[in-house]
Amino acid sequence: AICNLNLSILPKKFNLPMICKPENGVSKKKNENEKPMMFSDMTGGYLSGPTIDIYNRFRLITSHNLNNFNIQLHKEKNDEMCFILNGLQSQGFKRNTKVLENRDTLVKLGLLITKDLVNVNLSKAFDFMRKCYFNDIAVQEACSLNSLLMELAKKVQRARYEEFIIRLAEAYEGFVFYLPAFMDFRGRIYRSGILHFHERDLARSFILFSPNNQYECSKDHGKDFACAAAFKYKKFQTLDEAFSWYKEKKSVMYASADSLMSFSLNASDPFQFISKVLCHERFDLYNGIPMNQDASASAYQIMSSFLLNEDLARKTKIIPHPDGQIEDFDVSLLNEFQNFLFSEIYDSDKMKIIESKLDRKLVKTLFMPMIYGKSLISMADNIKEQYGKLLSSKDNYNLAKLCNEFMKEKYPDVVNLMKLIKLIAWVCAAKDLS
């Protein structure tokens, strides 16, 4: 295909979903008797022919420099990788029209921002707010001008994002679309663009699996859909516990026309929760199935495999729990880290302050990127953002140091493997080895 459009007007940062099925990925043969050994030798997907900047937008790998992205495919692995990518990229999706059936109610509840803010001129709005603030002593005593300006900017930005995602989803109404896939430096497959299932809650709620002949699903799978909805509200230890909770709350969710949306206010992912409940209650195989849970594939799972660490593998759900419980590694890490802090911090008042803001989200922010070399300064910044003025800069840095000490004590094999990988990388870089 030849593009007759001016390339400068095409979005260069946002890869949009495609309505044409991608070309199958294939391994480029160097000659008849030799198969390619590198993932970078594969071609397929979208725009695999053109050069210049457009060539790098839909590549199967993230790096522009192929010499720094040498994923080796020994023997039959190249064909296996092609099979996996082709299967993922050929899966069609469609827009979920049910989520925004009552958009006005969602705005009233605060789940969506009114679209009136989309076209606000922030410069003029800021000037008007400054004048109002200067003439209202009561407001001056209640809050600062800077906090008001920041709050307005956040709401306008959120309104623009929501409206953009909604309009984009509406543009795909009636189409089956496909999501380009690529592989990152860890060898994990993601989807590119802005409307896909690695995006935020609102965008993910708009995506349904497009019906095809590969479905092996019926109303007998109602329990699975109910559990999927329950897990978007909160976490559960077992599937039976999630299903029991859903059946118990079902009458509350449908007490009135707006009950489901009001109930979703406390959900961990409100829009996906609404999407899954609506699809469960109005089950129609031929209208598509909502995206289910993300696959769990954290860096700690990879570490547990490398190290043959059964305890870590069980916590990261590679090995099933003997009681059938669903493990949450971040919650386990939170509890272990709290116990560690009690043994290291003797100031009870300081410990109460730390406990007050120490949650699963912060623990995941601190410890998950440590696998990739997160620095103490970066961790201290995360802690400062969480605690604000409750802790001093020195306290933030000391708490970051305790995170490192905790890892060395609790997971020394992980820390040692990270050091080994770093040393190997330094040696390879020094010798200019790929």
Short mmCIF file of C-alpha atoms in Angstrom, two decimals:
data_model
loop_
_atom_site.label_atom_id
_atom_site.label_comp_id
_atom_site.label_asym_id
_atom_site.label_seq_id
_atom_site.Cartn_x
_atom_site.Cartn_y
_atom_site.Cartn_z
CA ALA A 1 0.00 0.00 0.00
CA ILE A 2 1.19 3.53 -0.76
CA CYS A 3 0.28 6.31 1.66
CA ASN A 4 -1.07 9.34 -0.23
CA LEU A 5 -1.35 11.46 2.90
CA ASN A 6 1.13 13.98 4.18
CA LEU A 7 3.08 11.99 6.79
CA SER A 8 3.50 15.11 8.94
CA ILE A 9 -0.21 15.11 9.80
CA LEU A 10 -0.26 11.49 10.96
CA PRO A 11 -0.04 10.91 14.75
CA LYS A 12 3.55 9.94 15.42
CA LYS A 13 3.22 9.13 19.10
CA PHE A 14 -0.20 7.48 19.32
CA ASN A 15 -0.57 4.24 17.38
CA LEU A 16 -4.28 3.76 16.79
CA PRO A 17 -6.09 0.41 16.65
CA MET A 18 -6.31 -0.97 13.11
CA ILE A 19 -9.48 -2.08 11.31
CA CYS A 20 -7.47 -4.22 8.88
CA LYS A 21 -6.16 -7.53 10.07
CA PRO A 22 -2.35 -7.47 10.51
CA GLU A 23 -0.05 -9.36 8.22
CA ASN A 24 1.19 -12.58 9.77
CA GLY A 25 4.64 -12.41 11.30
CA VAL A 26 7.20 -14.46 9.46
CA SER A 27 10.91 -15.13 9.76
CA LYS A 28 12.91 -13.65 6.94
CA LYS A 29 15.12 -16.39 5.51
CA LYS A 30 18.66 -15.28 4.76
CA ASN A 31 18.91 -18.14 2.27
CA GLU A 32 17.10 -21.39 1.56
CA ASN A 33 19.15 -23.43 4.04
CA GLU A 34 19.44 -21.00 6.93
CA LYS A 35 16.82 -19.80 9.36
CA PRO A 36 17.10 -16.47 11.20
CA MET A 37 18.43 -16.65 14.73
CA MET A 38 17.33 -13.18 15.91
CA PHE A 39 13.88 -11.85 16.73
CA SER A 40 14.82 -8.65 14.88
CA ASP A 41 14.87 -10.72 11.65
CA MET A 42 11.11 -11.25 11.89
CA THR A 43 8.68 -9.19 9.85
CA GLY A 44 4.91 -8.80 9.84
CA GLY A 45 2.15 -6.90 11.56
CA TYR A 46 1.70 -3.41 10.12
CA LEU A 47 3.80 -1.09 7.95
CA SER A 48 6.63 -3.59 7.74
CA GLY A 49 7.71 -2.38 4.31
CA PRO A 50 8.18 1.43 4.47
CA THR A 51 11.34 3.03 5.78
CA ILE A 52 11.89 6.50 7.35
CA ASP A 53 10.26 7.32 10.68
CA ILE A 54 7.01 5.50 9.97
CA TYR A 55 8.89 2.17 9.89
CA ASN A 56 9.63 2.28 13.61
CA ARG A 57 6.06 2.96 14.70
CA PHE A 58 4.72 -0.57 14.35
CA ARG A 59 7.85 -2.64 14.83
CA LEU A 60 7.64 -5.96 16.65
CA ILE A 61 10.39 -4.71 18.97
CA THR A 62 10.71 -1.42 20.83
CA SER A 63 14.29 -0.48 20.02
CA HIS A 64 15.28 1.50 16.94
CA ASN A 65 18.80 0.11 17.22
CA LEU A 66 18.58 -3.56 16.29
CA ASN A 67 22.13 -4.23 17.49
CA ASN A 68 21.00 -3.51 21.06
CA PHE A 69 18.03 -5.84 20.89
CA ASN A 70 19.41 -9.28 20.19
CA ILE A 71 16.77 -11.79 21.27
CA GLN A 72 18.06 -15.11 20.01
CA LEU A 73 15.62 -17.64 18.56
CA HIS A 74 17.31 -21.02 18.56
CA LYS A 75 16.14 -23.77 16.23
CA GLU A 76 12.34 -23.93 16.04
CA LYS A 77 11.78 -21.00 18.42
CA ASN A 78 11.40 -18.51 15.58
CA ASP A 79 8.37 -20.41 14.24
CA GLU A 80 6.95 -20.69 17.75
CA MET A 81 7.32 -16.94 18.29
CA CYS A 82 5.61 -16.25 14.96
CA PHE A 83 2.72 -18.52 15.98
CA ILE A 84 2.29 -16.65 19.31
CA LEU A 85 2.41 -13.17 17.79
CA ASN A 86 0.10 -14.10 14.93
CA GLY A 87 -2.44 -15.54 17.34
CA LEU A 88 -2.41 -12.42 19.51
CA GLN A 89 -2.50 -9.89 16.68
CA SER A 90 -5.24 -11.69 14.75
CA GLN A 91 -7.66 -11.48 17.70
CA GLY A 92 -10.31 -8.93 16.83
CA PHE A 93 -11.98 -6.57 19.30
CA LYS A 94 -15.05 -4.36 19.28
CA ARG A 95 -16.35 -1.40 21.23
CA ASN A 96 -18.40 -1.92 24.37
CA THR A 97 -21.44 0.37 24.07
CA LYS A 98 -22.97 -0.49 27.44
CA VAL A 99 -20.62 1.36 29.80
CA LEU A 100 -21.77 4.90 28.92
CA GLU A 101 -25.51 4.20 28.67
CA ASN A 102 -26.06 6.62 31.57
CA ARG A 103 -23.21 9.10 31.11
CA ASP A 104 -25.01 11.91 32.96
CA THR A 105 -25.24 9.73 36.07
CA LEU A 106 -21.53 8.88 35.83
CA VAL A 107 -20.75 12.61 35.71
CA LYS A 108 -23.06 13.31 38.64
CA LEU A 109 -21.32 10.64 40.72
CA GLY A 110 -17.86 11.98 39.84
CA LEU A 111 -16.75 8.92 37.88
CA LEU A 112 -16.50 11.12 34.79
CA ILE A 113 -15.67 14.82 34.52
CA THR A 114 -18.21 17.01 32.71
CA LYS A 115 -17.17 17.56 29.11
CA ASP A 116 -17.86 21.29 29.51
CA LEU A 117 -14.29 21.53 30.82
CA VAL A 118 -12.79 20.15 27.62
CA ASN A 119 -12.74 23.51 25.80
CA VAL A 120 -11.80 25.66 28.78
CA ASN A 121 -9.05 28.19 28.03
CA LEU A 122 -6.79 27.58 31.01
CA SER A 123 -4.95 30.89 30.68
CA LYS A 124 -8.19 32.88 30.86
CA ALA A 125 -9.60 30.60 33.55
CA PHE A 126 -6.50 31.09 35.71
CA ASP A 127 -6.74 34.88 35.39
CA PHE A 128 -10.43 34.79 36.36
CA MET A 129 -9.71 32.51 39.33
CA ARG A 130 -6.93 34.81 40.57
CA LYS A 131 -9.34 37.78 40.56
CA CYS A 132 -12.04 35.81 42.39
CA TYR A 133 -9.51 34.53 44.92
CA PHE A 134 -8.19 38.03 45.63
CA ASN A 135 -11.72 39.34 46.28
CA ASP A 136 -12.86 36.47 48.55
CA ILE A 137 -11.25 36.47 52.01
CA ALA A 138 -13.11 33.33 53.11
CA VAL A 139 -11.61 31.33 50.27
CA GLN A 140 -8.15 32.73 51.02
CA GLU A 141 -8.43 31.44 54.58
CA ALA A 142 -9.62 28.01 53.43
CA CYS A 143 -6.96 27.15 50.83
CA SER A 144 -4.11 28.50 48.77
CA LEU A 145 -4.43 29.91 45.27
CA ASN A 146 -1.83 27.48 43.97
CA SER A 147 -3.87 24.48 45.12
CA LEU A 148 -6.96 25.83 43.37
CA LEU A 149 -5.11 26.43 40.11
CA MET A 150 -3.58 22.95 40.22
CA GLU A 151 -6.97 21.37 40.92
CA LEU A 152 -8.53 23.16 37.95
CA ALA A 153 -5.65 22.12 35.67
CA LYS A 154 -6.00 18.48 36.76
CA LYS A 155 -9.75 18.45 36.12
CA VAL A 156 -9.38 20.03 32.69
CA GLN A 157 -6.63 17.56 31.76
CA ARG A 158 -8.75 14.65 32.98
CA ALA A 159 -11.81 15.91 31.09
CA ARG A 160 -9.78 16.17 27.87
CA TYR A 161 -8.36 12.66 28.30
CA GLU A 162 -11.78 11.14 29.00
CA GLU A 163 -13.42 12.92 26.07
CA PHE A 164 -10.61 11.87 23.74
CA ILE A 165 -10.87 8.20 24.77
CA ILE A 166 -14.68 8.27 24.50
CA ARG A 167 -14.61 9.90 21.05
CA LEU A 168 -11.94 7.46 19.90
CA ALA A 169 -14.00 4.50 21.10
CA GLU A 170 -17.08 5.91 19.36
CA ALA A 171 -15.11 6.21 16.11
CA TYR A 172 -14.69 2.41 16.12
CA GLU A 173 -18.42 1.78 16.53
CA GLY A 174 -19.44 -1.05 14.19
CA PHE A 175 -15.85 -2.01 13.34
CA VAL A 176 -13.77 -4.98 14.37
CA PHE A 177 -10.36 -3.60 15.26
CA TYR A 178 -6.94 -5.10 15.97
CA LEU A 179 -4.24 -4.05 18.41
CA PRO A 180 -0.62 -4.03 17.14
CA ALA A 181 1.71 -6.02 19.38
CA PHE A 182 5.36 -5.46 20.23
CA MET A 183 7.96 -6.99 22.53
CA ASP A 184 9.83 -4.99 25.17
CA PHE A 185 13.37 -5.47 26.47
CA ARG A 186 12.22 -8.16 28.92
CA GLY A 187 10.73 -10.29 26.18
CA ARG A 188 7.17 -9.49 27.27
CA ILE A 189 4.48 -8.76 24.67
CA TYR A 190 2.45 -5.55 24.93
CA ARG A 191 0.02 -3.67 22.69
CA SER A 192 0.87 -0.25 21.28
CA GLY A 193 -1.39 2.78 21.13
CA ILE A 194 -3.86 4.43 23.49
CA LEU A 195 -7.01 2.30 23.27
CA HIS A 196 -5.92 -1.12 24.48
CA PHE A 197 -6.07 -3.33 27.56
CA HIS A 198 -2.85 -2.04 29.13
CA GLU A 199 -4.39 1.42 29.38
CA ARG A 200 -6.35 3.07 32.19
CA ASP A 201 -9.64 1.84 33.58
CA LEU A 202 -11.92 3.84 31.25
CA ALA A 203 -10.16 2.76 28.04
CA ARG A 204 -10.09 -0.90 29.07
CA SER A 205 -13.82 -0.91 29.82
CA PHE A 206 -14.57 -0.08 26.17
CA ILE A 207 -12.95 -3.24 24.80
CA LEU A 208 -14.77 -6.49 24.08
CA PHE A 209 -13.53 -9.63 22.39
CA SER A 210 -15.10 -9.67 18.94
CA PRO A 211 -17.22 -12.81 18.43
CA ASN A 212 -15.69 -15.49 16.22
CA ASN A 213 -15.81 -19.22 15.72
CA GLN A 214 -13.04 -19.81 18.25
CA TYR A 215 -15.31 -19.11 21.22
CA GLU A 216 -16.05 -22.01 23.48
CA CYS A 217 -18.21 -20.09 25.87
CA SER A 218 -21.79 -20.42 27.05
CA LYS A 219 -24.05 -19.31 29.86
CA ASP A 220 -22.50 -22.06 31.94
CA HIS A 221 -19.53 -19.72 32.28
CA GLY A 222 -21.66 -17.24 34.24
CA LYS A 223 -19.73 -17.93 37.42
CA ASP A 224 -16.47 -16.99 35.68
CA PHE A 225 -17.91 -13.65 34.53
CA ALA A 226 -19.34 -12.96 37.99
CA CYS A 227 -15.97 -13.65 39.60
CA ALA A 228 -14.24 -11.41 37.05
CA ALA A 229 -16.60 -8.59 37.97
CA ALA A 230 -16.09 -9.15 41.71
CA PHE A 231 -12.31 -8.98 41.37
CA LYS A 232 -12.65 -5.57 39.73
CA TYR A 233 -14.34 -4.39 42.91
CA LYS A 234 -11.83 -5.76 45.43
CA LYS A 235 -9.50 -8.68 46.02
CA PHE A 236 -10.59 -12.10 47.30
CA GLN A 237 -8.75 -15.13 48.61
CA THR A 238 -10.62 -17.69 46.47
CA LEU A 239 -12.96 -17.79 43.46
CA ASP A 240 -15.77 -19.20 45.60
CA GLU A 241 -15.44 -16.25 47.96
CA ALA A 242 -15.67 -13.83 45.01
CA PHE A 243 -18.75 -15.60 43.59
CA SER A 244 -20.52 -15.60 46.97
CA TRP A 245 -19.83 -11.87 47.34
CA TYR A 246 -21.26 -11.17 43.87
CA LYS A 247 -24.47 -13.10 44.55
CA GLU A 248 -24.86 -11.34 47.90
CA LYS A 249 -24.43 -7.84 46.40
CA LYS A 250 -26.41 -8.46 43.24
CA SER A 251 -29.70 -7.20 44.68
CA VAL A 252 -28.02 -4.03 45.94
CA MET A 253 -26.43 -3.33 42.54
CA TYR A 254 -29.81 -3.55 40.80
CA ALA A 255 -32.03 -1.91 43.40
CA SER A 256 -32.65 1.03 41.01
CA ALA A 257 -31.63 2.32 37.59
CA ASP A 258 -28.51 4.03 38.93
CA SER A 259 -27.65 1.60 41.74
CA LEU A 260 -24.86 -0.17 39.84
CA MET A 261 -23.01 3.07 39.12
CA SER A 262 -23.41 4.28 42.70
CA PHE A 263 -22.21 0.93 43.98
CA SER A 264 -19.14 1.05 41.71
CA LEU A 265 -17.83 4.21 43.41
CA ASN A 266 -15.88 2.05 45.87
CA ALA A 267 -14.60 -0.40 43.23
CA SER A 268 -10.88 -0.64 42.54
CA ASP A 269 -11.65 -0.32 38.79
CA PRO A 270 -15.14 1.27 38.55
CA PHE A 271 -15.58 1.27 34.75
CA GLN A 272 -14.35 -2.28 34.24
CA PHE A 273 -16.55 -3.37 37.14
CA ILE A 274 -19.60 -1.77 35.47
CA SER A 275 -18.66 -3.33 32.12
CA LYS A 276 -18.33 -6.82 33.53
CA VAL A 277 -21.52 -6.68 35.60
CA LEU A 278 -23.55 -5.43 32.62
CA CYS A 279 -22.11 -8.11 30.34
CA HIS A 280 -22.80 -10.78 32.97
CA GLU A 281 -26.40 -9.73 33.49
CA ARG A 282 -27.10 -9.23 29.78
CA PHE A 283 -25.02 -12.14 28.57
CA ASP A 284 -25.02 -12.44 24.81
CA LEU A 285 -22.20 -14.45 23.27
CA TYR A 286 -22.69 -12.81 19.87
CA ASN A 287 -22.24 -9.28 21.21
CA GLY A 288 -18.75 -9.94 22.58
CA ILE A 289 -17.11 -10.80 25.88
CA PRO A 290 -15.38 -8.17 28.06
CA MET A 291 -11.66 -8.27 28.64
CA ASN A 292 -10.92 -10.44 31.68
CA GLN A 293 -8.15 -10.13 34.24
CA ASP A 294 -4.61 -9.27 33.22
CA ALA A 295 -2.17 -12.14 33.22
CA SER A 296 0.21 -11.91 36.15
CA ALA A 297 3.77 -11.84 34.81
CA SER A 298 5.86 -9.73 37.14
CA ALA A 299 9.63 -9.50 37.20
CA TYR A 300 9.58 -11.42 40.48
CA GLN A 301 7.97 -14.35 38.69
CA ILE A 302 10.89 -14.36 36.27
CA MET A 303 13.30 -14.21 39.22
CA SER A 304 11.58 -17.12 40.96
CA SER A 305 11.96 -19.19 37.77
CA PHE A 306 15.64 -18.34 37.38
CA LEU A 307 16.35 -19.09 41.04
CA LEU A 308 13.99 -22.09 41.42
CA ASN A 309 12.68 -20.32 44.51
CA GLU A 310 9.48 -22.18 45.47
CA ASP A 311 8.42 -19.68 48.15
CA LEU A 312 8.68 -16.75 45.73
CA ALA A 313 7.01 -18.77 42.96
CA ARG A 314 4.05 -19.51 45.23
CA LYS A 315 3.72 -15.86 46.26
CA THR A 316 3.75 -14.78 42.60
CA LYS A 317 1.17 -17.42 41.59
CA ILE A 318 3.46 -19.58 39.45
CA ILE A 319 2.91 -22.46 41.89
CA PRO A 320 -0.69 -22.91 43.14
CA HIS A 321 -1.37 -22.40 46.83
CA PRO A 322 -2.11 -25.76 48.54
CA ASP A 323 -5.36 -24.34 49.96
CA GLY A 324 -6.46 -22.91 46.62
CA GLN A 325 -6.01 -19.34 47.80
CA ILE A 326 -5.06 -16.58 45.39
CA GLU A 327 -1.75 -15.12 46.48
CA ASP A 328 -1.01 -11.39 46.24
CA PHE A 329 2.74 -10.83 46.23
CA ASP A 330 2.47 -7.09 46.93
CA VAL A 331 0.28 -7.68 50.01
CA SER A 332 2.70 -10.34 51.22
CA LEU A 333 5.59 -7.93 50.64
CA LEU A 334 3.72 -5.22 52.53
CA ASN A 335 3.24 -7.42 55.60
CA GLU A 336 6.85 -8.63 55.56
CA PHE A 337 8.17 -5.09 55.17
CA GLN A 338 6.03 -3.84 58.06
CA ASN A 339 7.41 -6.55 60.34
CA PHE A 340 10.93 -5.63 59.22
CA LEU A 341 10.35 -1.95 60.02
CA PHE A 342 9.12 -2.80 63.52
CA SER A 343 12.45 -4.49 64.20
CA GLU A 344 14.46 -1.57 62.78
CA ILE A 345 12.61 1.57 63.90
CA TYR A 346 12.49 2.09 67.65
CA ASP A 347 10.71 5.44 67.61
CA SER A 348 7.06 4.39 68.11
CA ASP A 349 5.67 7.77 67.04
CA LYS A 350 7.71 7.71 63.82
CA MET A 351 6.54 4.15 63.17
CA LYS A 352 2.89 5.18 63.55
CA ILE A 353 3.40 7.89 60.93
CA ILE A 354 5.00 5.42 58.53
CA GLU A 355 2.23 2.85 59.11
CA SER A 356 -0.46 5.45 58.41
CA LYS A 357 0.53 5.80 54.74
CA LEU A 358 2.26 2.49 54.04
CA ASP A 359 -0.06 0.64 51.66
CA ARG A 360 0.06 -1.89 48.85
CA LYS A 361 0.34 0.75 46.14
CA LEU A 362 3.40 2.37 47.71
CA VAL A 363 5.08 -1.00 48.30
CA LYS A 364 4.54 -1.94 44.64
CA THR A 365 5.91 1.44 43.53
CA LEU A 366 9.03 0.98 45.66
CA PHE A 367 9.88 -2.68 45.20
CA MET A 368 8.69 -3.66 41.72
CA PRO A 369 11.14 -1.37 39.83
CA MET A 370 14.03 -2.45 42.07
CA ILE A 371 14.47 -5.39 39.71
CA TYR A 372 15.37 -2.88 37.01
CA GLY A 373 17.76 -0.85 39.17
CA LYS A 374 15.55 1.73 40.89
CA SER A 375 17.80 4.18 42.79
CA LEU A 376 17.56 5.28 46.42
CA ILE A 377 16.91 8.87 45.34
CA SER A 378 14.01 7.78 43.15
CA MET A 379 12.57 5.70 45.99
CA ALA A 380 12.94 8.64 48.40
CA ASP A 381 10.98 10.80 45.94
CA ASN A 382 8.16 8.22 45.87
CA ILE A 383 8.08 8.20 49.68
CA LYS A 384 8.03 12.01 49.79
CA GLU A 385 5.10 12.06 47.39
CA GLN A 386 3.19 9.62 49.62
CA TYR A 387 3.93 11.19 53.01
CA GLY A 388 4.29 14.88 52.14
CA LYS A 389 5.34 16.91 55.17
CA LEU A 390 4.78 14.04 57.60
CA LEU A 391 8.37 12.88 57.06
CA SER A 392 11.51 14.93 56.58
CA SER A 393 13.84 14.54 53.60
CA LYS A 394 16.22 12.61 55.84
CA ASP A 395 13.42 10.29 56.94
CA ASN A 396 12.44 9.68 53.31
CA TYR A 397 16.00 8.70 52.38
CA ASN A 398 16.44 6.51 55.47
CA LEU A 399 13.19 4.69 54.70
CA ALA A 400 14.43 4.10 51.14
CA LYS A 401 17.65 2.64 52.56
CA LEU A 402 15.58 0.33 54.76
CA CYS A 403 13.82 -0.92 51.62
CA ASN A 404 17.19 -2.00 50.24
CA GLU A 405 18.22 -3.61 53.52
CA PHE A 406 14.91 -5.48 53.66
CA MET A 407 15.48 -6.93 50.19
CA LYS A 408 19.01 -8.06 51.11
CA GLU A 409 17.74 -9.79 54.23
CA LYS A 410 14.49 -11.29 52.92
CA TYR A 411 15.41 -12.05 49.29
CA PRO A 412 19.23 -12.25 49.13
CA ASP A 413 19.17 -14.59 46.12
CA VAL A 414 17.19 -12.02 44.10
CA VAL A 415 19.60 -9.22 45.07
CA ASN A 416 22.63 -11.34 44.19
CA LEU A 417 21.19 -12.31 40.82
CA MET A 418 20.49 -8.64 40.05
CA LYS A 419 24.13 -7.81 40.88
CA LEU A 420 25.36 -10.66 38.70
CA ILE A 421 23.29 -9.50 35.73
CA LYS A 422 24.59 -5.95 36.20
CA LEU A 423 28.22 -7.16 36.26
CA ILE A 424 27.70 -9.24 33.13
CA ALA A 425 26.14 -6.22 31.41
CA TRP A 426 29.13 -4.06 32.36
CA VAL A 427 31.59 -6.62 31.00
CA CYS A 428 29.64 -7.00 27.75
CA ALA A 429 29.40 -3.23 27.34
CA ALA A 430 33.13 -2.77 28.01
CA LYS A 431 34.00 -5.40 25.39
CA ASP A 432 31.32 -4.12 22.98
CA LEU A 433 29.64 -7.52 22.99
CA SER A 434 26.00 -7.93 21.99
#
